[in-house]
Coordinates of C-alpha atoms and ligand atoms in Angstrom, one line a residue:
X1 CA 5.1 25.8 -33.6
X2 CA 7.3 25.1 -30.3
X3 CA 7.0 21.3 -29.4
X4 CA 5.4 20.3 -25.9
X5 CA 8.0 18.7 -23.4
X6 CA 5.6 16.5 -22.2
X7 CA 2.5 14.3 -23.0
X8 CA -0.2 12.9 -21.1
X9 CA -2.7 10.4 -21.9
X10 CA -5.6 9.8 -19.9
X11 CA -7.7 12.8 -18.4
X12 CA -9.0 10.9 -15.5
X13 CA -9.4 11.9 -11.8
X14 CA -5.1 11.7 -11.8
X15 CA -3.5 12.5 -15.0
X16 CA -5.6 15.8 -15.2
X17 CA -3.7 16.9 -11.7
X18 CA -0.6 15.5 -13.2
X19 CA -0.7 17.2 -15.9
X20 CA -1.5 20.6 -14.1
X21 CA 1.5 19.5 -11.4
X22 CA 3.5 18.9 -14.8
X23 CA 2.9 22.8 -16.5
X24 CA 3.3 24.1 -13.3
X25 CA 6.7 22.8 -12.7
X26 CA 7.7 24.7 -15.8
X27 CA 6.9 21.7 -18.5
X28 CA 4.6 22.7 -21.5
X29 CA 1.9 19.9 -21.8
X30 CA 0.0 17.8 -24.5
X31 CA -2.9 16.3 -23.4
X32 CA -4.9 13.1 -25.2
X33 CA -7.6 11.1 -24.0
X34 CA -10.1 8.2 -25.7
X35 CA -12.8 10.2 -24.9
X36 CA -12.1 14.2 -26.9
X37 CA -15.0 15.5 -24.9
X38 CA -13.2 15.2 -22.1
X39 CA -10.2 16.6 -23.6
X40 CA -12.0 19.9 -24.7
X41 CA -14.0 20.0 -21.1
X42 CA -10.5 20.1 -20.0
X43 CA -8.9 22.3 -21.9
X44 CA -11.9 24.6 -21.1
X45 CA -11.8 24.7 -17.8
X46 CA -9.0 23.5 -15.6
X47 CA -6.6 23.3 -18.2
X48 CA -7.6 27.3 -19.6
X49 CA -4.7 29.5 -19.8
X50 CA -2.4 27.4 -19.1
X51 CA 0.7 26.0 -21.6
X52 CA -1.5 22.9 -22.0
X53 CA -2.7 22.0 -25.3
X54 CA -5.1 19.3 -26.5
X55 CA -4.9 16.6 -29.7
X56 CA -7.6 14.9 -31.3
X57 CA -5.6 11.6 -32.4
X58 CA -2.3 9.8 -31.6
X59 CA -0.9 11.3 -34.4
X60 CA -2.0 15.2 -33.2
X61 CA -0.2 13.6 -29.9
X62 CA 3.1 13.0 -31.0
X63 CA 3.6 15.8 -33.5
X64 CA 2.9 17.8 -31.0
X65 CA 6.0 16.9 -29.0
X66 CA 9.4 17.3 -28.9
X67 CA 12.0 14.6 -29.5
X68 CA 12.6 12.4 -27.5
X69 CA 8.9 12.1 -26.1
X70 CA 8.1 11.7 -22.4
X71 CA 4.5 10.3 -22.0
X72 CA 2.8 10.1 -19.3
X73 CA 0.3 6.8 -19.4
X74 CA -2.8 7.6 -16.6
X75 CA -5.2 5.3 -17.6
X76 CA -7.3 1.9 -16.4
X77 CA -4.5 -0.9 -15.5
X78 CA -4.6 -4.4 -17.5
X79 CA -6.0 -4.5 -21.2
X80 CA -6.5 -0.7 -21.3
X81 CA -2.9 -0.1 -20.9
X82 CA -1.6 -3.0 -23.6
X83 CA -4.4 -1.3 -26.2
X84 CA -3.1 1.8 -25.7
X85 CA 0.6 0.9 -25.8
X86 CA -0.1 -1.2 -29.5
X87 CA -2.1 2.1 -30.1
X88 CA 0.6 4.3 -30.0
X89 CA 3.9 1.9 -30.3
X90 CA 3.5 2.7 -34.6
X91 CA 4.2 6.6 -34.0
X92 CA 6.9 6.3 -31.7
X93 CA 10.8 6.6 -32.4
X94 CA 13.9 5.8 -31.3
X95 CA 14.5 6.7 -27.6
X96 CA 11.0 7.8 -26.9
X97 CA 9.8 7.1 -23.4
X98 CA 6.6 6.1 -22.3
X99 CA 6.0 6.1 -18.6
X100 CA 2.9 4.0 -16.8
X101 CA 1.6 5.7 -14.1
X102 CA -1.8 3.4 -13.7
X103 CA -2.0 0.9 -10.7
X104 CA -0.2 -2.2 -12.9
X105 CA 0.4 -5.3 -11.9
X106 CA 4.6 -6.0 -11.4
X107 CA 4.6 -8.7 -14.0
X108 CA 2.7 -7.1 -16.7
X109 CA 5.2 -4.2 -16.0
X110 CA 8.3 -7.0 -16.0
X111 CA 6.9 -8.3 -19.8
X112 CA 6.3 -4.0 -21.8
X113 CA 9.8 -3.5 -20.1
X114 CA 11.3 -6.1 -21.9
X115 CA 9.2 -5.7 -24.9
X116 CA 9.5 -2.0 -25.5
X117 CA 13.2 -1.9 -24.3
X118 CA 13.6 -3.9 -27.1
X119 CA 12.5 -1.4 -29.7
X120 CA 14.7 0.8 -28.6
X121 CA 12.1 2.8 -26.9
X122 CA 12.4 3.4 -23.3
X123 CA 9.4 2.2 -20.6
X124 CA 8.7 3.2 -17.0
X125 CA 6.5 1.7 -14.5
X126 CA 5.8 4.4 -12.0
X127 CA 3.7 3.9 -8.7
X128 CA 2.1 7.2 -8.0
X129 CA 0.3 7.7 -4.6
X130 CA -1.4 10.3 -2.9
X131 CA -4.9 11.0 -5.0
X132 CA -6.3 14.1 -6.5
X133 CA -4.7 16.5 -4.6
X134 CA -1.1 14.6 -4.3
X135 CA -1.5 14.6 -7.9
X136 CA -1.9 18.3 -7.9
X137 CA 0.3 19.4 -5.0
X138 CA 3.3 16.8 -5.1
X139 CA 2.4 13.4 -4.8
X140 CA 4.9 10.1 -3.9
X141 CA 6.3 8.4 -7.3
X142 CA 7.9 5.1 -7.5
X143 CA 9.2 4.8 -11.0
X144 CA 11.0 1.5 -12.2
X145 CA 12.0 0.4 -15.6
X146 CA 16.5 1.2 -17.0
X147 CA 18.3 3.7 -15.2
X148 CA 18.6 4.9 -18.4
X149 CA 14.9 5.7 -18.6
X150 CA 14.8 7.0 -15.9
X151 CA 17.7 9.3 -16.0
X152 CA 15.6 10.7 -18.8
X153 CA 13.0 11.8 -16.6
X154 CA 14.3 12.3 -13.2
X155 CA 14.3 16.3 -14.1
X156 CA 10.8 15.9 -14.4
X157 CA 10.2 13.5 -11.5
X158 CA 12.1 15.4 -9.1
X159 CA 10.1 18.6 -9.9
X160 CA 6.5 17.4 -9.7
X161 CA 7.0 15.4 -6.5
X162 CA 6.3 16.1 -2.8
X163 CA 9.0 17.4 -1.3
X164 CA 10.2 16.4 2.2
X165 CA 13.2 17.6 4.2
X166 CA 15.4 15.3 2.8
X167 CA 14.4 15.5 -0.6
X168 CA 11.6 14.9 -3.1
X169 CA 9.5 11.5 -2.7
X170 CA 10.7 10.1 -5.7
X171 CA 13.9 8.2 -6.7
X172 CA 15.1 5.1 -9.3
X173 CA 13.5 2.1 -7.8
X174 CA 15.1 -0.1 -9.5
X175 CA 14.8 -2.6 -13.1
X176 CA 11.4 -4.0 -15.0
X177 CA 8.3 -4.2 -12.7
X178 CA 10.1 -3.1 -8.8
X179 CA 8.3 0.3 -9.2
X180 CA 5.0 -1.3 -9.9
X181 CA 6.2 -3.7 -7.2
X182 CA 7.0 -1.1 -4.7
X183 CA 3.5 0.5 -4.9
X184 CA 1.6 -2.9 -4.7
X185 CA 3.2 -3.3 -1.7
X186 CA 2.8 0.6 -0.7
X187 CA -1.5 -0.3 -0.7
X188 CA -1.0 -3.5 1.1
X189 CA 0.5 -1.7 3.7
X190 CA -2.7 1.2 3.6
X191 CA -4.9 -1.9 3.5
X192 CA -3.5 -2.5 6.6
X193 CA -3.6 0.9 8.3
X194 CA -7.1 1.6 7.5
X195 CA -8.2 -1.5 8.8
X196 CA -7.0 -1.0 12.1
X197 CA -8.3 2.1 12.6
X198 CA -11.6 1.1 11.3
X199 CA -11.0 -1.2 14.5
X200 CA -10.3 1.1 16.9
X201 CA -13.6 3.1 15.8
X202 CA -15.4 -0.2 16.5
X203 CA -13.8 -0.5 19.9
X204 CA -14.3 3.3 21.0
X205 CA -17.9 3.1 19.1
X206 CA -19.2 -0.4 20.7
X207 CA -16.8 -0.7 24.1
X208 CA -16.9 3.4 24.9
X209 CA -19.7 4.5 23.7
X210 CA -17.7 7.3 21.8
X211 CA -19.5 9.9 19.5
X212 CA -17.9 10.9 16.3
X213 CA -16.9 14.0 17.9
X214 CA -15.5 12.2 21.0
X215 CA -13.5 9.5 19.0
X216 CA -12.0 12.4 16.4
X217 CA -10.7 14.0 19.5
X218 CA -8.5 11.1 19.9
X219 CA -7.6 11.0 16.7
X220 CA -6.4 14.1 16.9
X221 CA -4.2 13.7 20.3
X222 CA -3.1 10.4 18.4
X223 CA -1.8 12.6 15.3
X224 CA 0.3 14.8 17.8
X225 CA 2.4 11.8 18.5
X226 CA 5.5 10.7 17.4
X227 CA 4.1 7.3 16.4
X228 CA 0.7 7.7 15.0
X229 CA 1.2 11.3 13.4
X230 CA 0.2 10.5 9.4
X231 CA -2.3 11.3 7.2
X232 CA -4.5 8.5 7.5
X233 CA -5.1 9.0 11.0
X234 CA -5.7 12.8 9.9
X235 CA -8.1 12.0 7.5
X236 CA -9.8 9.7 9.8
X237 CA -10.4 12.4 12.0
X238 CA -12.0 14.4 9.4
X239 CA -14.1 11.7 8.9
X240 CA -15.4 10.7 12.1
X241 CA -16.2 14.6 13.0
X242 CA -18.4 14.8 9.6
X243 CA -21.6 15.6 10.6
X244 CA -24.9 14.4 7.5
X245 CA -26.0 17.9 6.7
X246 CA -29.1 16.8 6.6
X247 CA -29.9 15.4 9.8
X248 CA -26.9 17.3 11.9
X249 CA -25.7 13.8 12.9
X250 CA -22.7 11.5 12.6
X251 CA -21.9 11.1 8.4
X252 CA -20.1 8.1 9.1
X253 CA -23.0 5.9 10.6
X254 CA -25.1 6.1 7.4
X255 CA -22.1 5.0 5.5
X256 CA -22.7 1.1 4.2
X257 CA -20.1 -1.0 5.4
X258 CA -19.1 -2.6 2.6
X259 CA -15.9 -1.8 1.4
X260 CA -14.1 -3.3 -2.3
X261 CA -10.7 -3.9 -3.0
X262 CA -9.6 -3.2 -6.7
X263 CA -6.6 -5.8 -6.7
X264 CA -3.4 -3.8 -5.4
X265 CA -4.3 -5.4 -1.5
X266 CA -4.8 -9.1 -3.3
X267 CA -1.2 -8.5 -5.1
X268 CA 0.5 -7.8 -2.3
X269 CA -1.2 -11.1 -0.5
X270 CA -0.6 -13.2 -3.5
X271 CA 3.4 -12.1 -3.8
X272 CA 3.7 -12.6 -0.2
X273 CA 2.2 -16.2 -0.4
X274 CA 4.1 -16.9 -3.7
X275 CA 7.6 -15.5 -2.0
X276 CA 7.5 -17.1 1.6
X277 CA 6.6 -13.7 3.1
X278 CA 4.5 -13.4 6.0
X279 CA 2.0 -10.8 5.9
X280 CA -0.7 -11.5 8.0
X281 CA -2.2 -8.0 9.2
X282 CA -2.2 -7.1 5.5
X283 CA -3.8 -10.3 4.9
X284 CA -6.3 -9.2 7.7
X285 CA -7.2 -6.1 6.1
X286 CA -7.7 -7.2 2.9
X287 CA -10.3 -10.6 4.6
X288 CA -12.0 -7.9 6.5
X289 CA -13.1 -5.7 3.4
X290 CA -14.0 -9.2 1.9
X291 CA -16.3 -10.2 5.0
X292 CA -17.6 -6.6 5.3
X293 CA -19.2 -7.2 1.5
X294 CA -21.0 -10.4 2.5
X295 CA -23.5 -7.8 4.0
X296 CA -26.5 -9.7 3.4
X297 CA -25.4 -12.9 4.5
X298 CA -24.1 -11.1 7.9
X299 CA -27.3 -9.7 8.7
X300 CA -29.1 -13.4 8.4
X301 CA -25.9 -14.8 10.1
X302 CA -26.3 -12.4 13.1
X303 CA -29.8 -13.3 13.7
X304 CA -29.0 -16.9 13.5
X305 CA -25.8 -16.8 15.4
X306 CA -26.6 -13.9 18.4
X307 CA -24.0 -11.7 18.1
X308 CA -24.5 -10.1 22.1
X309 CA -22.2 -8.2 23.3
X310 CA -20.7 -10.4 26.7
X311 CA -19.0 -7.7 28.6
X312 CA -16.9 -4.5 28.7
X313 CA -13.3 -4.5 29.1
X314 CA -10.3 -1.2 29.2
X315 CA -10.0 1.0 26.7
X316 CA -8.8 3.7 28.3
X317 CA -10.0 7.1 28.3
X318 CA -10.0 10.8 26.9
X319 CA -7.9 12.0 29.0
X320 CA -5.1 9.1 28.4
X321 CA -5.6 9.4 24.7
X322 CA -7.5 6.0 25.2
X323 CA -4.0 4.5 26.0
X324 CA -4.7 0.6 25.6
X325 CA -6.3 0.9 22.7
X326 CA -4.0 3.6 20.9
X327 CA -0.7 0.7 22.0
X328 CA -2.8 -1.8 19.9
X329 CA -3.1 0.6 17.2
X330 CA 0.3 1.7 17.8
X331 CA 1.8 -2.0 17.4
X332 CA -0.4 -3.0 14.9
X333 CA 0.3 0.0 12.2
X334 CA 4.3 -1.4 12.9
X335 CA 3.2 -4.7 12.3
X336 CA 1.6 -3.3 9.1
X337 CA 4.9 -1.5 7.8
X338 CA 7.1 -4.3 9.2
X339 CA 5.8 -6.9 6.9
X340 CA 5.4 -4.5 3.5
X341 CA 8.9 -4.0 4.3
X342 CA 10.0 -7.8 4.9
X343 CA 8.1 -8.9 2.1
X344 CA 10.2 -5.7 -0.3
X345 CA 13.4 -6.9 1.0
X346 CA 12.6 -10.9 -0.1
X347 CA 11.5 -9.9 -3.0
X348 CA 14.1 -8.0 -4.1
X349 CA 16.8 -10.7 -3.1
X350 CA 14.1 -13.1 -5.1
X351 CA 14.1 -10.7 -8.5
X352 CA 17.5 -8.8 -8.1
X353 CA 15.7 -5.7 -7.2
X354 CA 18.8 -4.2 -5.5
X355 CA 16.2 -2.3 -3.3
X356 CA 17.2 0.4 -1.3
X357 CA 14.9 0.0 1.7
X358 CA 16.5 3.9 3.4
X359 CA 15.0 5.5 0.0
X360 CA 11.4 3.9 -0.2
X361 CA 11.4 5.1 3.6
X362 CA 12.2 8.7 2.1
X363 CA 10.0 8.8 -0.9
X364 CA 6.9 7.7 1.4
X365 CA 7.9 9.7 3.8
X366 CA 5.8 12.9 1.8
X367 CA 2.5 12.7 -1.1
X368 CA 1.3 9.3 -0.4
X369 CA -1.5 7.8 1.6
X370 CA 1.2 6.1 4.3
X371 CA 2.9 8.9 4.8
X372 CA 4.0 9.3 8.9
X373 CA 6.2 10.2 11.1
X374 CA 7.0 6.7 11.7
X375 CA 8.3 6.6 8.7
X376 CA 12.0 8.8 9.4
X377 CA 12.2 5.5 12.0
X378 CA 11.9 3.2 9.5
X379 CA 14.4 5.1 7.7
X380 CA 16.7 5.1 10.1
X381 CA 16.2 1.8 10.8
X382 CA 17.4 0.6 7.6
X383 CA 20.1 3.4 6.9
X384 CA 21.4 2.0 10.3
X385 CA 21.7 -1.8 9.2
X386 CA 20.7 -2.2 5.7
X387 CA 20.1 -6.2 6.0
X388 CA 17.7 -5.8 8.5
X389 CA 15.7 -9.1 8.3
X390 CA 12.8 -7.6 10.4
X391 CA 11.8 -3.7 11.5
X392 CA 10.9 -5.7 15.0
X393 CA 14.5 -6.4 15.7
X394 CA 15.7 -2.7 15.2
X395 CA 16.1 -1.4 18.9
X396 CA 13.6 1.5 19.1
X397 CA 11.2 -0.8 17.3
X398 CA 11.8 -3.4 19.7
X399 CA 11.4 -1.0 22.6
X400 CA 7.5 -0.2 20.9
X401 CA 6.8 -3.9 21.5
X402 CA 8.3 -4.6 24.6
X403 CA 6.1 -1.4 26.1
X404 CA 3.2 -1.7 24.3
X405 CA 2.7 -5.7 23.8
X406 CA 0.4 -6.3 27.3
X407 CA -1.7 -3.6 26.4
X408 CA -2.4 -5.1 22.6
X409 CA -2.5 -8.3 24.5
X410 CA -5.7 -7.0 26.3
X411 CA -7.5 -5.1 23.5
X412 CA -8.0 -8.4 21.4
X413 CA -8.7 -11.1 24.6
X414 CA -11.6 -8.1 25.5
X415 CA -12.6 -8.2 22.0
X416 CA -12.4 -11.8 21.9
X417 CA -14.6 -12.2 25.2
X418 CA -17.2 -8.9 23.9
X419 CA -17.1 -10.5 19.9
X420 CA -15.9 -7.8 18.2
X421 CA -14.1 -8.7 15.1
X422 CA -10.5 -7.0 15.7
X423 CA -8.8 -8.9 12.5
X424 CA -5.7 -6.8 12.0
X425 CA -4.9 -6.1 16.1
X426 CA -5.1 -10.4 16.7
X427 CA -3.1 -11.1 13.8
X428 CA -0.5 -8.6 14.7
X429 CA -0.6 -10.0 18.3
X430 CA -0.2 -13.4 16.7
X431 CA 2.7 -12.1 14.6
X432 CA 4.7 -10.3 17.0
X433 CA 4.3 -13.3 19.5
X434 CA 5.0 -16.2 16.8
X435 CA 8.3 -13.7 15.4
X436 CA 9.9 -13.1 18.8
X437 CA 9.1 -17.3 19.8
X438 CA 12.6 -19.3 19.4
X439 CA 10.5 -22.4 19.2
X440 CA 7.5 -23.1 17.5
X441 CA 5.0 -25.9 17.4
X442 CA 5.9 -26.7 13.8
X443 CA 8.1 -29.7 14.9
X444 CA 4.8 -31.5 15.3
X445 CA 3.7 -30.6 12.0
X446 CA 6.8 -31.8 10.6
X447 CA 6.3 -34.9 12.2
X448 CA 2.8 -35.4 11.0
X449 CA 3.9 -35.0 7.7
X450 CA 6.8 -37.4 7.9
X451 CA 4.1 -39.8 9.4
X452 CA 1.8 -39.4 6.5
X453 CA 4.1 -38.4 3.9
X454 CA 7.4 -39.5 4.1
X455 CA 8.1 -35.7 4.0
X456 CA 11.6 -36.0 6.3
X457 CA 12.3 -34.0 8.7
X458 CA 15.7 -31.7 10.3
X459 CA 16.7 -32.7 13.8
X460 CA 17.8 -29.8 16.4
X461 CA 20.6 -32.3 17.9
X462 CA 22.5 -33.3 14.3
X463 CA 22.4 -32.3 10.8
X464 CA 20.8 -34.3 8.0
X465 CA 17.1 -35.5 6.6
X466 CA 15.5 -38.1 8.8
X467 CA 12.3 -40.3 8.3
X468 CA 10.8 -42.4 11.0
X469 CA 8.6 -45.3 10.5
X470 CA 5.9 -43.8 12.8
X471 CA 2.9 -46.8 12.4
X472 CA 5.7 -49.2 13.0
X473 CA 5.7 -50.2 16.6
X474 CA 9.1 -50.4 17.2
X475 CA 9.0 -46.4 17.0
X476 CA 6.7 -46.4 19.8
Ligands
LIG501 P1 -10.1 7.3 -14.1 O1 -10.5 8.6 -13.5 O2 -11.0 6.2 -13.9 O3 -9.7 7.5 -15.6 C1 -9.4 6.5 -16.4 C2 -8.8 7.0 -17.7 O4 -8.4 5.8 -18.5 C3 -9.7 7.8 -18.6 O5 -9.0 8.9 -19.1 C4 -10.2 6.8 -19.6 O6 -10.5 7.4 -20.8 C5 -8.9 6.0 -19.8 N1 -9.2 4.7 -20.4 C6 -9.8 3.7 -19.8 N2 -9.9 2.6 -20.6 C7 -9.2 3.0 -21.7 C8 -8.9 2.3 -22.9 N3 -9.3 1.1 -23.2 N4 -8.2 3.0 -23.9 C9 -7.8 4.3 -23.6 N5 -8.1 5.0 -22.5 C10 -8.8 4.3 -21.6 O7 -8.8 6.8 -13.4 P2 -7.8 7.5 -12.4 O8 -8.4 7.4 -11.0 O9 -7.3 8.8 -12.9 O10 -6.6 6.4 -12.4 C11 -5.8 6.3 -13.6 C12 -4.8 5.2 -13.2 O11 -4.0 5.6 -12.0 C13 -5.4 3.8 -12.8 O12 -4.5 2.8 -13.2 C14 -5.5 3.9 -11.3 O13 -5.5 2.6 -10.7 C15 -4.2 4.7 -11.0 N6 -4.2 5.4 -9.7 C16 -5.3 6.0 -9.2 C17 -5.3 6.7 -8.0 C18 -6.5 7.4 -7.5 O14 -6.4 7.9 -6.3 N7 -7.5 7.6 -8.3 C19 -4.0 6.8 -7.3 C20 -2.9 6.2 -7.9 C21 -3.0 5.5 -9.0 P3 -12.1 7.8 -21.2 O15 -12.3 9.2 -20.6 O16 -12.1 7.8 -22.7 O17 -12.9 6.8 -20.6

């Protein structure tokens, strides 16, 4: 019997589209997964007809492919992924590959690298992004691990991915977890994104009185533009024109508004904090979904604490594309990118990453929830000065702030004086205006801490560590 070229484990919402993406790209498929019900549901019905074929056990698995083996891992992140990797480690061989395309933490990622290179088997941490249908269709891949390993694959890779006019959205990363790390920081930037235009919806819902039907039509003149044109803005305009079936109205209003966050948004947060990065819209976005769960305590807390709205402030309108308000969202969704970005390029100085910042431009660029048009600036951004310490500084980034800056400026002091939560637009106000600030309060900090602490401190006017008896009086 011909051997598959490649295996899959883990028929969930993903690794079933992969797996279809794979056979259609030419590669004859294997197919395993915990549960065989859902293998032979599978194999029934999506998978019919295809050059897809199913095994009962591990061992079904691997005879069933040929040498050396490419699996696919799509399955839960954490435990789930270390049972299955001791579950099939005994039937591997030399220079077999397996290739984790769950949502894995970088570190976990960093330690099977190491441990599986070691056998002489090859292992791949691969961020995928773009859902079911990117799965299907072509979806955004982020693969780390050897360039070995990946050389084994890239055939494969290269085929199944989105394509874009420069390419396909997938390229070497870089060593041990930087894939894994890549799309941690990929989500932190979608935290982000959705979070401020979740607060734009607030401000044309509360400030403008907007139906759904009114605000998607801004959405939609926002998506013709060369700086909001992406896919979460398109989507967000299918959503806001969704209508309940059953009582003709908008869908989105009887939507709770409680949203989770599975741990990719908290990663990126916690590497930031833990590498000196400063990512406070991210931070923002992922504070917001943790507020908006306390939904029972908000509903005392607004009873207690009056939330009314104090007055009305400029939007904008139809007819301008609500031009205030789509600068905010405009210099906010840059703030967004420009921190994933800083906090890539730190950490790949901090774990010898070698990152190519240009590339992870590209391979977002198509298949993934981010994708934009902004993105081809960011690319040129970096192909034009690789070291760039900040997007900010490049010049037609800097030009976006210099135009749009009073206009985000105005957004959150109205929301501030109406109450409306705008976390993500103050914090990229406060970000923009604390990163393009020569000096900062924090030589008053410093001198607390000296006072209190001894700490030291670095004088502008000559070099070296001072201290300063501060409680002696002579000082004063
Ligand atoms: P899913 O639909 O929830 O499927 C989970 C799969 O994992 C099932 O096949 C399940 O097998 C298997 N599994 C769970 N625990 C297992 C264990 N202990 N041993 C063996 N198999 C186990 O998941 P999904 O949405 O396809 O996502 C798969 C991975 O891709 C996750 O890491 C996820 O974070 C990541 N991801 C998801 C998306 C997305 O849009 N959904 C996008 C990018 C990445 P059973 O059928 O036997 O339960």
């Amino acid at each position: 019997m011909t051997k598959a070229h490649f295996g899959l484990i883990g028929l969930g919402v993903m690794g079933e589209n992969l797996v279809l993406n794979a056979e259609r790209n030419g590669f004859s498929s294997v197919v395993y997964n915990r549960t065989f019900a859902k293998t032979e549901a599978f194999l029934k019905s999506r998978g019919a007809g295809k050059a897809i074929t199913g095994a009962i056990d591990l061992q079904d698995f691997v005879d069933k492919l040929e040498r050396p083996r490419r699996i696919l891992m799509m399955i839960k992140a954490g435990s789930a992924t270390d049972a299955v990797i001791d579950q099939i480690s005994p039937y591997l061989q030399e220079g077999d590959l397996l290739i984790d395309g769950g949502n894995s933490e970088f570190r976990d990622t960093e330690r099977r690298v190491a441990d599986l290179e070691s056998k002489s088997f090859g292992y791949i941490g691969m961020g995928v992004s773009g859902g079911a249908k990117g799965a299907l269709e072509g979806p955004s891949m982020m693969p780390g691990g050897t360039k070995a390993s990946y050389d084994a694959i890239e055939s494969l890779l290269t085929k199944m991915a989105a394509q874009v006019e420069d390419g396909p959205c997938v390229a070497y990363i870089g060593p041990g977890g930087s894939g894994h790390f890549v799309k941690t920081v990929h989500n932190g930037i979608e935290y982000g994104i959705e979070q401020i235009l979740a607060e734009a919806y607030d401000v044309m819902r509360r400030v403008g009185g907007m139906t759904g039907s009114d605000m998607a039509d801004v959405l939609a003149q926002w998506n013709t533009t060369e700086e909001l044109s992406s896919y979460l803005v398109e989507i967000t305009e299918i959503c806001l024109r969704a209508k309940d079936q059953k009582e003709g109205n908008d869908l989105v209003e009887k939507i709770m508004d409680k949203a989770g966050q599975k741990g990719t948004g908290l990663w990126t947060v916690m590497s930031a904090l833990e590498l000196g990065a400063s990512v406070p819209t991210i931070y923002a976005a992922l504070n917001g979904r943790v507020l908006s769960s306390m939904k029972e305590e908000r509903i005392k807390a607004e009873l207690i604490l009056n939330r009314t709205m104090i007055k009305s402030f400029e939007i904008g309108n139809k007819a301008d594309g609500m031009r205030p308000l789509m600068d905010a969202v405009v210099l906010s969704t840059i703030a967004s990118y420009a921190q994933g970005m800083e906090l890539l390029r730190i950490a790949s100085s901090e774990f010898n990453y070698s990152l190519n910042m240009p590339s992870i431009a590209q391979i977002w660029k198509g298949g993934c929830i981010i994708r934009s048009r902004l993105l081809n600036r960011i690319q040129d951004a970096f192909n034009l000065s690789p070291e760039l310490p900040n997007l900010l500084i490049d010049p037609w980034f800097a030009e976006q702030v210099k135009n749009r800056l009073p206009n985000l400026a105005m957004i959150v002091s109205g929301a501030a004086e109406a109450g409306i939560p705008v976390p993500c637009f103050s914090s990229s106000l406060d970000y923009i205006n604390s990163y393009r600030t020569a000096r900062l309060p924090q030589n008053l900090v410093q001198a607390m801490r000296d006072c209190f602490g001894s700490h030291t401190y670095e004088r502008i006017d000559k070099e070296g560590n001072f201290h300063t008896e501060w409680l002696d009086s002579n000082a004063n």
